[in-house]
Short mmCIF file of C-alpha atoms in Angstrom, two decimals:
data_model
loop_
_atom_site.label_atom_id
_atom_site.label_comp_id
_atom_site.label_asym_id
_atom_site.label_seq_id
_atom_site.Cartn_x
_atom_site.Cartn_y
_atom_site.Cartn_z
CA UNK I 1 0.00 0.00 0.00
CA UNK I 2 0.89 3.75 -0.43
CA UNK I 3 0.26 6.75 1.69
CA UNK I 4 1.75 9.47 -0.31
CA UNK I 5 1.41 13.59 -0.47
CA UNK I 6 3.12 16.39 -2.68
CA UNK I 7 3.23 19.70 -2.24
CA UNK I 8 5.34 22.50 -2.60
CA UNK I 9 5.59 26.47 -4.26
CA UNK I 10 6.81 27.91 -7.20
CA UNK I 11 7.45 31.53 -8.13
CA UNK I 12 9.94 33.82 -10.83
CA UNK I 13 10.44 37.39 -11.70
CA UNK I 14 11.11 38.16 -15.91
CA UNK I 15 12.43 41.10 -17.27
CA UNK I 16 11.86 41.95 -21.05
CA UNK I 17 13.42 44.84 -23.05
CA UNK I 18 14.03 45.39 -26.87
CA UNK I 19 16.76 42.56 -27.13
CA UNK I 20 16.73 40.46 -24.26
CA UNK I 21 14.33 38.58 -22.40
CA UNK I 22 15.15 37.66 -18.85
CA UNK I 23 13.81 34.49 -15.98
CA UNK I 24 14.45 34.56 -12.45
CA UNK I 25 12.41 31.50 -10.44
CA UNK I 26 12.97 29.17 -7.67
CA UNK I 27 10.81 26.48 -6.67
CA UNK I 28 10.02 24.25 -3.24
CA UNK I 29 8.63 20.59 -3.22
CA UNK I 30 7.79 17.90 -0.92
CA UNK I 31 7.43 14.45 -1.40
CA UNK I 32 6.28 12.77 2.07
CA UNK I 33 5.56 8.84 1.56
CA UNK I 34 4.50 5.60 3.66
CA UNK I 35 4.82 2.21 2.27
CA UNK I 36 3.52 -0.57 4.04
CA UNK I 37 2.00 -3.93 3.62
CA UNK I 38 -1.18 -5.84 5.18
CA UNK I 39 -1.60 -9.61 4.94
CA UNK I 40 -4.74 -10.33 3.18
CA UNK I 41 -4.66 -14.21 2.78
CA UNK I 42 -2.96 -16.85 4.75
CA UNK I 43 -3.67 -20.40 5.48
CA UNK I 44 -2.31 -20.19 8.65
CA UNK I 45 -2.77 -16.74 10.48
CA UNK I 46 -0.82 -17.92 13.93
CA UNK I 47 -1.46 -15.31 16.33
CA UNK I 48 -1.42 -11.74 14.53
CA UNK I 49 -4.93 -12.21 12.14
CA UNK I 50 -5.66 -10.64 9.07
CA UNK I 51 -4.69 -7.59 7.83
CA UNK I 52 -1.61 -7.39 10.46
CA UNK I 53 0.77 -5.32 9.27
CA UNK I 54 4.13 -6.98 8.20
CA UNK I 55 6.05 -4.00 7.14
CA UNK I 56 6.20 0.04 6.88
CA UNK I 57 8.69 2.64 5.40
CA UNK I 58 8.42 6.50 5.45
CA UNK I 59 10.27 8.40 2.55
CA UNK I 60 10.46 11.71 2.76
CA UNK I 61 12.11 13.84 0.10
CA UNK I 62 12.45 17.21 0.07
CA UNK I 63 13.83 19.48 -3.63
CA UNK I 64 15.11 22.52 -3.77
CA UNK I 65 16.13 24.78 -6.61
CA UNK I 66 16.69 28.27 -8.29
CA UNK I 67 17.12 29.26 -11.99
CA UNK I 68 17.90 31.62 -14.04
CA UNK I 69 17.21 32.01 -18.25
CA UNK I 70 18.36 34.73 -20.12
CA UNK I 71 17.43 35.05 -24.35
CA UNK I 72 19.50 37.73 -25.73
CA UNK I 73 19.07 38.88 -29.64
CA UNK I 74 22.42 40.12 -30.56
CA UNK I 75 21.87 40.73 -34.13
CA UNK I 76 18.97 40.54 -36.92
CA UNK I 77 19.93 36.83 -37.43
CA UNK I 78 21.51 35.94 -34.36
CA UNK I 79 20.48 34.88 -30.69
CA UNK I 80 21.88 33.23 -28.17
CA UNK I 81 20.37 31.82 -24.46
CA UNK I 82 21.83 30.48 -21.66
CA UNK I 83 19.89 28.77 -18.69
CA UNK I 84 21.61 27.80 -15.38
CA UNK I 85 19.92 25.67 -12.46
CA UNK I 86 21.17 25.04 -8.64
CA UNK I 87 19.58 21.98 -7.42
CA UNK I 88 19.19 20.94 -3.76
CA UNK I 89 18.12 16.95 -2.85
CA UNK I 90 17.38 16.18 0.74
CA UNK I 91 16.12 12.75 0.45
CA UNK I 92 15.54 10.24 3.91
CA UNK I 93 13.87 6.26 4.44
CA UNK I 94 13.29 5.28 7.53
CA UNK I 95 11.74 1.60 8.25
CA UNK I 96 11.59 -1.59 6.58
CA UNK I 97 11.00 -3.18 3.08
CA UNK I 98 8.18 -5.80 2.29
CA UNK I 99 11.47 -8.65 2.98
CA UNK I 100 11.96 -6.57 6.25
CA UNK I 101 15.24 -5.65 5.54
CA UNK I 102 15.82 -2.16 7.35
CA UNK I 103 16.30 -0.18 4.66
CA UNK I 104 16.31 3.93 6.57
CA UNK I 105 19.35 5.57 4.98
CA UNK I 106 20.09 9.02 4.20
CA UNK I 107 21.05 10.96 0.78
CA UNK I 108 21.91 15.02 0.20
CA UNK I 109 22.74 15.96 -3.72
CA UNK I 110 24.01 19.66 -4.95
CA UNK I 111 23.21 20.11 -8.77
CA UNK I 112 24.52 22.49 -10.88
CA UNK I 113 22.95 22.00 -14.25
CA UNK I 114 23.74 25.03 -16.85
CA UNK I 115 22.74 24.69 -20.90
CA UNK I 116 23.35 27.55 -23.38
CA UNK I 117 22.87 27.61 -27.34
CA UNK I 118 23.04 29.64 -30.22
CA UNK I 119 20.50 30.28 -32.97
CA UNK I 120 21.44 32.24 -36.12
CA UNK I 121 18.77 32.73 -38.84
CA UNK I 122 20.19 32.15 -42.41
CA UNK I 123 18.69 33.80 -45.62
CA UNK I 124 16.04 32.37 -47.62
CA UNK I 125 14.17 31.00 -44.44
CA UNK I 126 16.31 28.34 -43.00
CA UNK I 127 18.10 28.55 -39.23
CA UNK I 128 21.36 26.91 -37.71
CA UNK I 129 21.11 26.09 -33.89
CA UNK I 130 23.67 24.81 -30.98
CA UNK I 131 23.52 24.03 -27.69
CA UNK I 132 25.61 22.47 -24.93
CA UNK I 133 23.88 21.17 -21.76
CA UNK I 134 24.61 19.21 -18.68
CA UNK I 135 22.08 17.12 -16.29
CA UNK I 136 22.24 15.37 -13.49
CA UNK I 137 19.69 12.95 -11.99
CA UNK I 138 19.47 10.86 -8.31
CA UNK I 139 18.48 7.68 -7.78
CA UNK I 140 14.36 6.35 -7.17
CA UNK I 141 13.87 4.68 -4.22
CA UNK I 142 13.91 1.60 -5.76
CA UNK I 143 17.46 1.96 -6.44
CA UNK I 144 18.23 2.66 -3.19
CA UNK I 145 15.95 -0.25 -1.45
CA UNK I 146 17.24 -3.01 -3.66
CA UNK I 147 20.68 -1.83 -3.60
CA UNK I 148 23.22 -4.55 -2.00
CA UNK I 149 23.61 -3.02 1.55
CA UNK I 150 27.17 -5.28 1.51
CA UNK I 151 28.22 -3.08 -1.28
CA UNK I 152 28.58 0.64 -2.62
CA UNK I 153 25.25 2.33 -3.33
CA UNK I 154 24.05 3.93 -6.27
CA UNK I 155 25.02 7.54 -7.51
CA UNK I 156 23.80 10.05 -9.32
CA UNK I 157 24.01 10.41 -13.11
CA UNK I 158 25.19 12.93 -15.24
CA UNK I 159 24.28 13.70 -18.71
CA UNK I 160 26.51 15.89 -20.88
CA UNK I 161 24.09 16.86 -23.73
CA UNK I 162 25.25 18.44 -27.81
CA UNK I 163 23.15 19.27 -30.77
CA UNK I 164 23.91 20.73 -33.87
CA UNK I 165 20.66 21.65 -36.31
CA UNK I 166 19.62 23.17 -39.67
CA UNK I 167 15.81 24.18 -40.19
CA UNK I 168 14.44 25.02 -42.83
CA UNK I 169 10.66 26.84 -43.73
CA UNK I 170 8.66 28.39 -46.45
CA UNK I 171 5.11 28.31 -47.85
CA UNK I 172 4.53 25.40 -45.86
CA UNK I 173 6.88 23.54 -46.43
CA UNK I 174 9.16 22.68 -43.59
CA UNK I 175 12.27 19.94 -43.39
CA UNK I 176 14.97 19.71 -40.56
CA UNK I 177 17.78 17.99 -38.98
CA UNK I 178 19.34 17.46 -35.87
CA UNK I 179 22.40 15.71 -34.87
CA UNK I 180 23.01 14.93 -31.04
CA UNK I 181 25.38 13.06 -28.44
CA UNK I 182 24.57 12.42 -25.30
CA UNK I 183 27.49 10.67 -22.75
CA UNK I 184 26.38 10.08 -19.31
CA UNK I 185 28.50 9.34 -16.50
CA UNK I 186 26.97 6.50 -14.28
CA UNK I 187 23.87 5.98 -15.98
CA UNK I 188 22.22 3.28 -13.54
CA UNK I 189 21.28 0.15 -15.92
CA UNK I 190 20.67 -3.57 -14.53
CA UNK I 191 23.46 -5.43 -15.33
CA UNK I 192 22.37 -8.97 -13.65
CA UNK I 193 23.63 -8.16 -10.49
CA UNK I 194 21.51 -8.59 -7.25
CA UNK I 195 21.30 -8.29 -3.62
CA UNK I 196 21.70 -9.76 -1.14
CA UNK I 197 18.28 -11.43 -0.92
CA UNK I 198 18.64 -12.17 -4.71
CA UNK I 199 16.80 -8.93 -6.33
CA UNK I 200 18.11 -7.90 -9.03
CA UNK I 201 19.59 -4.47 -8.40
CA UNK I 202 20.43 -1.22 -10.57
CA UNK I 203 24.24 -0.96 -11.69
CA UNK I 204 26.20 2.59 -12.76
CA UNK I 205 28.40 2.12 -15.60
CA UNK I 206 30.65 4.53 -16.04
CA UNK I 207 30.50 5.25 -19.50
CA UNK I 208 27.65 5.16 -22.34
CA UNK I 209 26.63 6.95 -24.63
CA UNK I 210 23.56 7.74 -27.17
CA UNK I 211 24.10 9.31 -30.85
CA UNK I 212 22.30 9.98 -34.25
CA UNK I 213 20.79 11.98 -36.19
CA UNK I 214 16.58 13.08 -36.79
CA UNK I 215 15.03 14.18 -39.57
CA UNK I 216 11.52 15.33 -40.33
CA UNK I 217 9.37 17.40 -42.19
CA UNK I 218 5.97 18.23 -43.68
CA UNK I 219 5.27 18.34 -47.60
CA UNK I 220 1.97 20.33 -48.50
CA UNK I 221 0.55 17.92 -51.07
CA UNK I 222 -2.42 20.41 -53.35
CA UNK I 223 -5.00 22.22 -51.33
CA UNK I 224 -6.26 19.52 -49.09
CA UNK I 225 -3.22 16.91 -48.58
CA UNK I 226 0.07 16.95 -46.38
CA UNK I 227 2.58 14.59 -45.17
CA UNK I 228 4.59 14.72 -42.27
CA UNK I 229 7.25 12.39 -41.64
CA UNK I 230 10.43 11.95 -38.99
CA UNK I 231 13.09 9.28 -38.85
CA UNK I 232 15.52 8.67 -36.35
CA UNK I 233 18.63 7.11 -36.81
CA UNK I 234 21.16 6.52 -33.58
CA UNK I 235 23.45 4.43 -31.91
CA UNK I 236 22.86 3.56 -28.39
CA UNK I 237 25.79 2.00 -26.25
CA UNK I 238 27.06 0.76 -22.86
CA UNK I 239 31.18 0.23 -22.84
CA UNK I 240 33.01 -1.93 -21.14
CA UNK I 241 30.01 -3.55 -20.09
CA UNK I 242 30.04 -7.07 -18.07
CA UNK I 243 26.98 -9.27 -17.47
CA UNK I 244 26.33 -11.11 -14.86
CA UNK I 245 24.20 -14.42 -14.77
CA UNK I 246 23.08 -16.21 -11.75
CA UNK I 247 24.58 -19.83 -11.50
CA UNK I 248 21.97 -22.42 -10.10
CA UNK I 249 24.48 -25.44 -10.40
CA UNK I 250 26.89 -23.27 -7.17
CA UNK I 251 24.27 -21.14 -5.63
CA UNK I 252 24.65 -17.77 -4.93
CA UNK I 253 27.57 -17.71 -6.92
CA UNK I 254 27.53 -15.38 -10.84
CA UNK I 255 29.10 -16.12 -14.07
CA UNK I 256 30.72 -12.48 -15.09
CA UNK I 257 30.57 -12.06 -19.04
CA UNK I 258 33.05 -9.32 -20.45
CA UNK I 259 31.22 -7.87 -23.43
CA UNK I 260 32.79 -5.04 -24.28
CA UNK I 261 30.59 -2.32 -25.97
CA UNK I 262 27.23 -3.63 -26.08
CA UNK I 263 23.78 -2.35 -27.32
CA UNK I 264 21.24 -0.03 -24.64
CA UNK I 265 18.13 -2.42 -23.69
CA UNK I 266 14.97 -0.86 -25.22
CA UNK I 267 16.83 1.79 -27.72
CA UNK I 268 16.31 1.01 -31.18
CA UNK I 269 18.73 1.98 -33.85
CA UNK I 270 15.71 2.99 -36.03
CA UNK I 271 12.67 4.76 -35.42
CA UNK I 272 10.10 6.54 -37.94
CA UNK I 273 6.98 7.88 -38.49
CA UNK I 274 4.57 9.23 -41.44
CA UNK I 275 1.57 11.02 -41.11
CA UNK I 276 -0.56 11.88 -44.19
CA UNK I 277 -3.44 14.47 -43.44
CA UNK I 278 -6.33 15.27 -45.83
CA UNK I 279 -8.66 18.20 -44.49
CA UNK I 280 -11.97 19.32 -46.53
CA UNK I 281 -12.97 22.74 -45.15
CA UNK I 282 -13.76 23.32 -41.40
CA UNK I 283 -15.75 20.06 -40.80
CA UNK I 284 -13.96 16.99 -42.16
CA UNK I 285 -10.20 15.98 -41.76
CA UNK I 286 -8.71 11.99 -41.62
CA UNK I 287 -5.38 11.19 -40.92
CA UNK I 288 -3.42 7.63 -41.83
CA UNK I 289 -0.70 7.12 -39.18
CA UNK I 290 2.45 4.75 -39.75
CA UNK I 291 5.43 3.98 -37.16
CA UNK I 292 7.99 2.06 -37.46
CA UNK I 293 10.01 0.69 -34.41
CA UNK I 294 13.15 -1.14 -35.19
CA UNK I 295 14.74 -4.21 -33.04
CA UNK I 296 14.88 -3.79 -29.00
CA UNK I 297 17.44 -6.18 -26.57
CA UNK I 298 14.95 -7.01 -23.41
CA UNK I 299 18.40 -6.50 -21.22
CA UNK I 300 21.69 -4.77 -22.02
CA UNK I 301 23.73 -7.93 -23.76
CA UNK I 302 22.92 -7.09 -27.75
CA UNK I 303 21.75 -10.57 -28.04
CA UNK I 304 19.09 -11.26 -30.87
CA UNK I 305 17.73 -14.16 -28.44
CA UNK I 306 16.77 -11.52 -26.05
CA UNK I 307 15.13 -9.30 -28.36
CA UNK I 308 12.15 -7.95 -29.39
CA UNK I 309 11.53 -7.85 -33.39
CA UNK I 310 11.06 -4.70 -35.37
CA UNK I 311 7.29 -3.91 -36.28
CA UNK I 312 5.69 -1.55 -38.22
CA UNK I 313 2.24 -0.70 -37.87
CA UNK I 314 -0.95 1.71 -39.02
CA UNK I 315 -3.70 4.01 -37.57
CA UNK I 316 -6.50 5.46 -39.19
CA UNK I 317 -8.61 8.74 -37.51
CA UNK I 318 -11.41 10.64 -39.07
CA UNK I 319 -12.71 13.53 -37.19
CA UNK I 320 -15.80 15.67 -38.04
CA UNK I 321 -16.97 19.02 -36.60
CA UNK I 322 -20.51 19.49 -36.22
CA UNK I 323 -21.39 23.12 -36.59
CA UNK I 324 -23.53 24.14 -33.32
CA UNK I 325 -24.91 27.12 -31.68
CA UNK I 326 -23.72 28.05 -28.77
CA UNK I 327 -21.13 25.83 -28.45
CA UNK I 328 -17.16 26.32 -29.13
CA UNK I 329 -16.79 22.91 -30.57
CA UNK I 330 -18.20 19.85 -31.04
CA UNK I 331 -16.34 16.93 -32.62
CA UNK I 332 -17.24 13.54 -33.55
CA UNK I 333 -14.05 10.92 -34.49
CA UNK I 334 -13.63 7.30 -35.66
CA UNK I 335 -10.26 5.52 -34.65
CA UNK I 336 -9.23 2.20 -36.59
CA UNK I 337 -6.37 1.12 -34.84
CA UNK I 338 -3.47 -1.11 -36.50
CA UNK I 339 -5.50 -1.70 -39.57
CA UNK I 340 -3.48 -4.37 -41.05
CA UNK I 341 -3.74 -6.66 -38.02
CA UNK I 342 0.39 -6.85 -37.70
CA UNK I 343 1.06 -9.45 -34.92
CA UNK I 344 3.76 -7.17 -32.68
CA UNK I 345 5.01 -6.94 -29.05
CA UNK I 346 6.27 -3.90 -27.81
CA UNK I 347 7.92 -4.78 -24.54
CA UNK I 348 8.95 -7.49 -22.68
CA UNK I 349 11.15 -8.80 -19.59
CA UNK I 350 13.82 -11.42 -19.82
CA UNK I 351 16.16 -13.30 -17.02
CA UNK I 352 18.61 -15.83 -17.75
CA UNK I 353 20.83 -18.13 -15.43
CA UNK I 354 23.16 -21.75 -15.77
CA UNK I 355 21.54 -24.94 -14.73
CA UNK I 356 22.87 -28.25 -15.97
CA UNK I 357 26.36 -26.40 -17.51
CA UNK I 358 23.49 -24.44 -20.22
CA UNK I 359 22.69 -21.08 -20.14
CA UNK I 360 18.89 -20.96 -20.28
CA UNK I 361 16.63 -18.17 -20.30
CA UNK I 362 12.47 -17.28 -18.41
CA UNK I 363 11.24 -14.35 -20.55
CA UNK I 364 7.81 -12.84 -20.92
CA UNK I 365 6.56 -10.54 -24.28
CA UNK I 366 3.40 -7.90 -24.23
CA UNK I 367 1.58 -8.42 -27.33
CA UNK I 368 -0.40 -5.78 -28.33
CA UNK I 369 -3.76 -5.77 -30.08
CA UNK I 370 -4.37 -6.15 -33.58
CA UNK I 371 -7.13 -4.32 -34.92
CA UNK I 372 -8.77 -2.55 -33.63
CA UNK I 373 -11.63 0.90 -33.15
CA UNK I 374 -12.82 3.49 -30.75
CA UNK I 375 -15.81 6.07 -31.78
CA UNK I 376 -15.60 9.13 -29.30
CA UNK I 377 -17.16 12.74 -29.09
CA UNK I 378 -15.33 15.81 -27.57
CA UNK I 379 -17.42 19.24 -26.59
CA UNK I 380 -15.90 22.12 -26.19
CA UNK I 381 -18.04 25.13 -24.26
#
């Protein structure tokens, strides 16, 4: 069970002349949490009964932070902004986990995370843009309550952020690109590891990395037709990584696997979309929606036997507006969901360990649903 409230305040000052446009703020929250656990069902009660309580925890976390953003236009064509944040993480557990482990610890974090760019506006309608940022984020609280208690806890990540970009607009027509690389620092991944009560556990790495570059665009096609369309190419990777696989034949002993530079879990190389709109005056517009996912590892190995397959599937939405008095807007729309009835899954879990001298595998896939429609109305007053 959970017990959980969130509050806090947030407030800023801005400044705006002719050429520069200026963001003071600072902001307050609270997170105050119980988490506890009743037994509902036992065959044998003894002497505490039903709904005794076996176990409690109180979290309490407590953010601080102040910014600052300043846009300033230092020429016709060119801008540049800069935005720095000072972060403040008080974060406490007290108690006991549903295995009763005592699991009240204690965290403080000081962030400093500052991003600035540069935008210059090119003739004939197209734009160049840059920007540098860094980010840092703490561990959940399930990081912290599986960790190994025997061992060195989780830290914080950091994210080191770069884009480059070209856009590009006129009469409707509009294309760009974007090229990024992001390298975090401890990124917290599982890596087969666990506890000490056999959970698996979150691991930092210390280096990996994300790359690649996006497109997209919209083509006006006549009076009534456009397409939009975005693809994402990238490279996702962990270095240096080593697996570790639980060994049933010597008990609670692992089998370490040096890998070397291995693929993300969940992070597709490829990912794209299309759009094709067709709009007849104010009252009737339909849409056909493709996407295109390419192949995700369930866990952090690159192995094609722990892998979802690439799909590709498409949506069809008609929408109407019926012209009322009195009323802002009211809408009628048809939804035919994954029209060709592809057979896909689109997440999934995997966990592998030795038994007999053989690696072998448990693994469970979500299928989702083939076709299938929704008819809804919206009013707007």
């Amino acid at each position: 069970w959970l017990d959980n409230d969130f509050y806090g305040a947030i407030g800023s000052l801005s400044y705006k002349s002719e050429k520069s446009d200026l963001i003071l703020g600072a902001a307050w929250n609270t997170y105050s949490g119980d988490n506890f656990g009743k037994v509902i069902w036992a065959q044998y009660y003894g002497a505490n009964g039903l709904d005794h309580e076996w176990y409690r925890s109180h979290g309490l976390k407590e953010d601080y932070n102040a910014f600052a953003k300043i846009n300033r236009q230092i020429t016709s064509r060119l801008s540049v902004y800069a935005d720095l944040q000072f972060r403040h993480i008080d974060y406490g557990l007290n108690g006991s986990d549903d295995n009763l482990r005592d699991i009240s610890q204690k965290h403080l974090f000081d962030f400093l995370n500052p991003k600035a760019g540069i935008y210059y506006t090119l003739p004939h309608k197209g734009s160049l843009y840059f920007s540098y940022g860094i980010a840092h984020r703490e561990p959940n609280r399930s990081n912290y309550t599986d960790a190994d208690p025997t061992k060195p806890g989780p830290v914080a990540e950091r994210l080191n952020d770069l884009e480059l970009g070209y856009k590009y607009e006129k009469k409707g027509y509009q294309w760009g690109v974007n090229l990024y690389r992001m390298n975090y620092k401890d990124q917290l991944i599982l890596t087969g590891r666990i506890n000490d009560v056999g959970s698996a556990i979150m691991t930092n790495v210390p280096k990996s990395y994300r790359m690649g570059v996006e497109f997209n665009g919209l083509l006006p096609l006549g009076k009534h037709f456009s397409w939009a369309h975005h693809l994402t190419i990238s490279r996702n990777k962990i270095k240096n990584f080593v697996e570790y696989v639980d060994d049933w034949d010597n008990w609670p002993l692992q089998v370490a696997h040096d890998l070397g530079t291995t693929d993300i879990a969940f992070s597709p190389d490829v990912t794209a979309g299309s759009t094709l709109s067709w709009k007849s005056g104010e009252r009737w517009s339909a849409a056909i929606q493709s996407l295109y996912v390419g192949r995700q590892y369930l866990d952090n190995t690159s192995s094609q036997d722990r892998s979802l397959n690439s799909y590709h599937v498409h949506h069809l939405k008609i929408d109407y507006q019926m012209p009322v008095k009195h009323l802002k807007q009211w809408n009628f729309f048809f939804s035919l969901q994954n029209f060709t009835n592809q057979k896909y899954e689109s997440n999934g879990w995997v966990y592998s360990y030795y038994s007999g001298g053989t690696r072998q595998k448990e693994d469970g896939l979500f299928p989702q649903a083939g076709i299938s429609y929704l008819l809804g109305m919206s009013i707007e007053f």
